Short mmCIF file of C-alpha atoms in Angstrom, two decimals:
data_model
loop_
_atom_site.label_atom_id
_atom_site.label_comp_id
_atom_site.label_asym_id
_atom_site.label_seq_id
_atom_site.Cartn_x
_atom_site.Cartn_y
_atom_site.Cartn_z
CA UNK A 1 35.00 -21.30 -81.98
CA UNK A 2 38.23 -19.75 -81.35
CA UNK A 3 40.77 -19.97 -84.50
CA UNK A 4 44.10 -21.15 -83.48
CA UNK A 5 45.83 -17.89 -85.46
CA UNK A 6 43.36 -15.75 -83.26
CA UNK A 7 44.56 -17.53 -80.25
CA UNK A 8 48.09 -17.12 -80.80
CA UNK A 9 47.93 -13.61 -82.18
CA UNK A 10 46.12 -13.18 -78.51
CA UNK A 11 48.63 -14.98 -76.87
CA UNK A 12 51.66 -12.93 -78.51
CA UNK A 13 50.18 -10.06 -76.17
CA UNK A 14 51.15 -12.17 -73.05
CA UNK A 15 54.66 -10.81 -71.86
CA UNK A 16 56.87 -14.26 -71.01
CA UNK A 17 60.30 -14.89 -69.92
CA UNK A 18 63.01 -16.36 -72.38
CA UNK A 19 64.33 -19.34 -71.08
CA UNK A 20 66.42 -22.37 -72.72
CA UNK A 21 65.31 -25.48 -71.40
CA UNK A 22 68.28 -28.67 -71.43
CA UNK A 23 68.35 -31.81 -70.97
CA UNK A 24 71.54 -34.44 -70.91
CA UNK A 25 71.03 -38.38 -70.32
CA UNK A 26 70.83 -42.07 -72.31
CA UNK A 27 69.55 -40.30 -75.47
CA UNK A 28 72.36 -37.51 -75.15
CA UNK A 29 72.28 -33.55 -75.09
CA UNK A 30 69.59 -31.12 -76.17
CA UNK A 31 67.70 -27.90 -75.53
CA UNK A 32 65.10 -25.65 -77.21
CA UNK A 33 63.99 -22.11 -76.25
CA UNK A 34 60.94 -22.06 -74.16
CA UNK A 35 58.26 -19.36 -72.85
CA UNK A 36 55.98 -21.83 -71.47
CA UNK A 37 57.80 -22.62 -68.26
CA UNK A 38 55.82 -21.44 -64.55
CA UNK A 39 56.10 -22.22 -61.19
CA UNK A 40 53.32 -25.08 -60.07
CA UNK A 41 54.12 -24.88 -56.00
CA UNK A 42 56.96 -24.01 -53.55
CA UNK A 43 56.03 -27.94 -51.51
CA UNK A 44 57.52 -29.57 -52.97
CA UNK A 45 58.99 -27.37 -55.61
CA UNK A 46 57.65 -27.83 -59.17
CA UNK A 47 57.86 -26.27 -62.50
CA UNK A 48 55.98 -27.04 -65.47
CA UNK A 49 57.22 -27.17 -68.72
CA UNK A 50 55.23 -27.26 -72.22
CA UNK A 51 57.00 -28.39 -75.37
CA UNK A 52 55.49 -29.18 -78.60
CA UNK A 53 55.61 -33.06 -79.74
CA UNK A 54 56.80 -32.35 -83.00
CA UNK A 55 59.79 -30.94 -81.52
CA UNK A 56 63.23 -32.83 -82.97
CA UNK A 57 63.88 -32.75 -78.71
CA UNK A 58 60.71 -34.13 -77.52
CA UNK A 59 61.62 -37.69 -77.47
CA UNK A 60 64.90 -37.19 -75.73
CA UNK A 61 63.40 -35.30 -73.07
CA UNK A 62 60.87 -38.06 -72.50
CA UNK A 63 63.64 -40.54 -72.18
CA UNK A 64 66.06 -38.90 -69.89
CA UNK A 65 63.21 -37.36 -67.47
CA UNK A 66 65.47 -34.66 -66.51
CA UNK A 67 65.76 -31.05 -67.38
CA UNK A 68 67.17 -27.55 -66.44
CA UNK A 69 65.28 -24.21 -67.07
CA UNK A 70 67.72 -21.57 -67.74
CA UNK A 71 66.11 -18.07 -67.27
CA UNK A 72 67.89 -15.98 -69.47
CA UNK A 73 69.55 -12.29 -68.95
CA UNK A 74 69.10 -9.70 -71.68
CA UNK A 75 72.62 -10.61 -72.56
CA UNK A 76 71.56 -13.94 -73.85
CA UNK A 77 69.62 -12.82 -77.14
CA UNK A 78 72.27 -14.96 -78.98
CA UNK A 79 72.00 -18.08 -76.91
CA UNK A 80 68.11 -17.83 -77.42
CA UNK A 81 68.70 -17.63 -80.69
CA UNK A 82 70.66 -20.41 -81.29
CA UNK A 83 68.51 -22.80 -79.63
CA UNK A 84 65.51 -21.77 -81.23
CA UNK A 85 67.04 -22.41 -84.90
CA UNK A 86 67.50 -25.31 -86.68
CA UNK A 87 71.70 -25.90 -85.40
CA UNK A 88 72.19 -29.61 -84.43
CA UNK A 89 72.15 -29.98 -80.54
CA UNK A 90 75.77 -30.36 -80.12
CA UNK A 91 76.20 -26.75 -82.13
CA UNK A 92 73.79 -25.03 -79.86
CA UNK A 93 75.55 -25.97 -77.05
CA UNK A 94 78.88 -24.26 -78.06
CA UNK A 95 76.85 -21.00 -77.69
CA UNK A 96 77.50 -19.69 -73.59
CA UNK A 97 79.37 -21.56 -70.57
CA UNK A 98 77.70 -24.64 -69.53
CA UNK A 99 78.05 -26.63 -66.29
CA UNK A 100 75.76 -29.11 -64.35
CA UNK A 101 74.01 -29.40 -61.19
CA UNK A 102 72.26 -32.74 -59.79
CA UNK A 103 70.44 -34.05 -62.56
CA UNK A 104 73.12 -33.73 -65.16
CA UNK A 105 71.08 -31.62 -67.58
CA UNK A 106 72.92 -28.67 -69.11
CA UNK A 107 72.99 -25.29 -66.71
CA UNK A 108 74.18 -22.21 -68.38
CA UNK A 109 76.95 -20.57 -65.99
CA UNK A 110 75.57 -17.07 -66.24
CA UNK A 111 71.74 -17.90 -66.56
CA UNK A 112 69.43 -15.21 -64.05
CA UNK A 113 68.49 -18.77 -62.32
CA UNK A 114 68.44 -22.06 -63.44
CA UNK A 115 66.18 -24.68 -62.28
CA UNK A 116 67.65 -28.22 -62.51
CA UNK A 117 64.63 -30.95 -62.29
CA UNK A 118 63.31 -34.29 -62.79
CA UNK A 119 60.50 -34.89 -65.03
CA UNK A 120 57.75 -36.62 -61.90
CA UNK A 121 54.78 -36.33 -64.74
CA UNK A 122 54.13 -35.85 -68.40
CA UNK A 123 50.32 -35.02 -69.57
CA UNK A 124 49.33 -34.62 -73.19
CA UNK A 125 47.15 -31.50 -74.35
CA UNK A 126 46.48 -30.99 -77.64
CA UNK A 127 49.79 -30.33 -79.45
CA UNK A 128 52.12 -30.49 -76.76
CA UNK A 129 53.44 -32.51 -73.31
CA UNK A 130 52.95 -30.81 -70.16
CA UNK A 131 55.90 -32.14 -67.95
CA UNK A 132 55.90 -32.02 -64.19
CA UNK A 133 59.15 -30.78 -62.88
CA UNK A 134 60.56 -31.76 -59.60
CA UNK A 135 63.45 -28.67 -58.42
CA UNK A 136 66.06 -30.30 -56.97
CA UNK A 137 68.66 -27.93 -57.34
CA UNK A 138 68.70 -23.99 -58.16
CA UNK A 139 71.96 -22.10 -59.21
CA UNK A 140 70.68 -18.19 -59.14
CA UNK A 141 73.47 -15.83 -60.52
CA UNK A 142 74.66 -13.46 -58.67
CA UNK A 143 72.91 -9.73 -59.44
CA UNK A 144 76.36 -7.52 -60.42
CA UNK A 145 74.75 -3.65 -58.97
CA UNK A 146 70.92 -4.38 -59.42
CA UNK A 147 71.26 -3.56 -63.15
CA UNK A 148 70.93 -7.20 -64.26
CA UNK A 149 67.84 -7.57 -67.16
CA UNK A 150 65.64 -9.93 -68.06
CA UNK A 151 65.13 -11.40 -71.92
CA UNK A 152 61.22 -11.35 -72.24
CA UNK A 153 59.39 -12.47 -75.23
CA UNK A 154 56.33 -9.85 -76.39
CA UNK A 155 54.19 -9.30 -79.41
CA UNK A 156 56.72 -11.38 -81.34
CA UNK A 157 59.77 -9.39 -80.33
CA UNK A 158 62.44 -9.79 -77.34
CA UNK A 159 62.49 -7.12 -74.82
CA UNK A 160 64.29 -6.26 -71.75
CA UNK A 161 62.66 -5.64 -68.32
CA UNK A 162 64.40 -5.11 -65.02
CA UNK A 163 65.47 -2.98 -62.38
CA UNK A 164 67.71 0.03 -63.29
CA UNK A 165 70.41 1.11 -60.75
CA UNK A 166 69.50 3.59 -58.39
CA UNK A 167 70.84 7.41 -58.90
CA UNK A 168 71.02 10.03 -56.56
CA UNK A 169 69.69 13.25 -57.70
CA UNK A 170 71.41 16.25 -55.85
#
């Protein structure tokens, strides 16, 4: 049998994008930092988002039935930390500039890309809920000169990946 700590240690070596997942609706505005986000299919456009059922925000996502996945750039490390902290929900949204698309879930204005979604199905697996989310709008930030870097998480630490600007060598 595989121990939970062994599994977590092994998973820490799986490089993942850092995202802030948000919701707003009848239960209010909430958000959390997540690495467990991935594409399911492009027809219809669908993402899955995993969330611990013991999270303070869990019930709000269930009630609101919407979410936005905001993919963070390297400059967003303070926002990631705020949404992973014990700050109250309103205090978390003091970091960054926020707007909305179709569902009303907060969208980080300068995220690399934001996926605005309706939660269509929820599957409980162990300690987590897996949200199957239909993408209803996408907002992509214009990259400036190809130097945009993505914030990723690897071996329990932030890292940056991206394309460096092309330099001509004479």
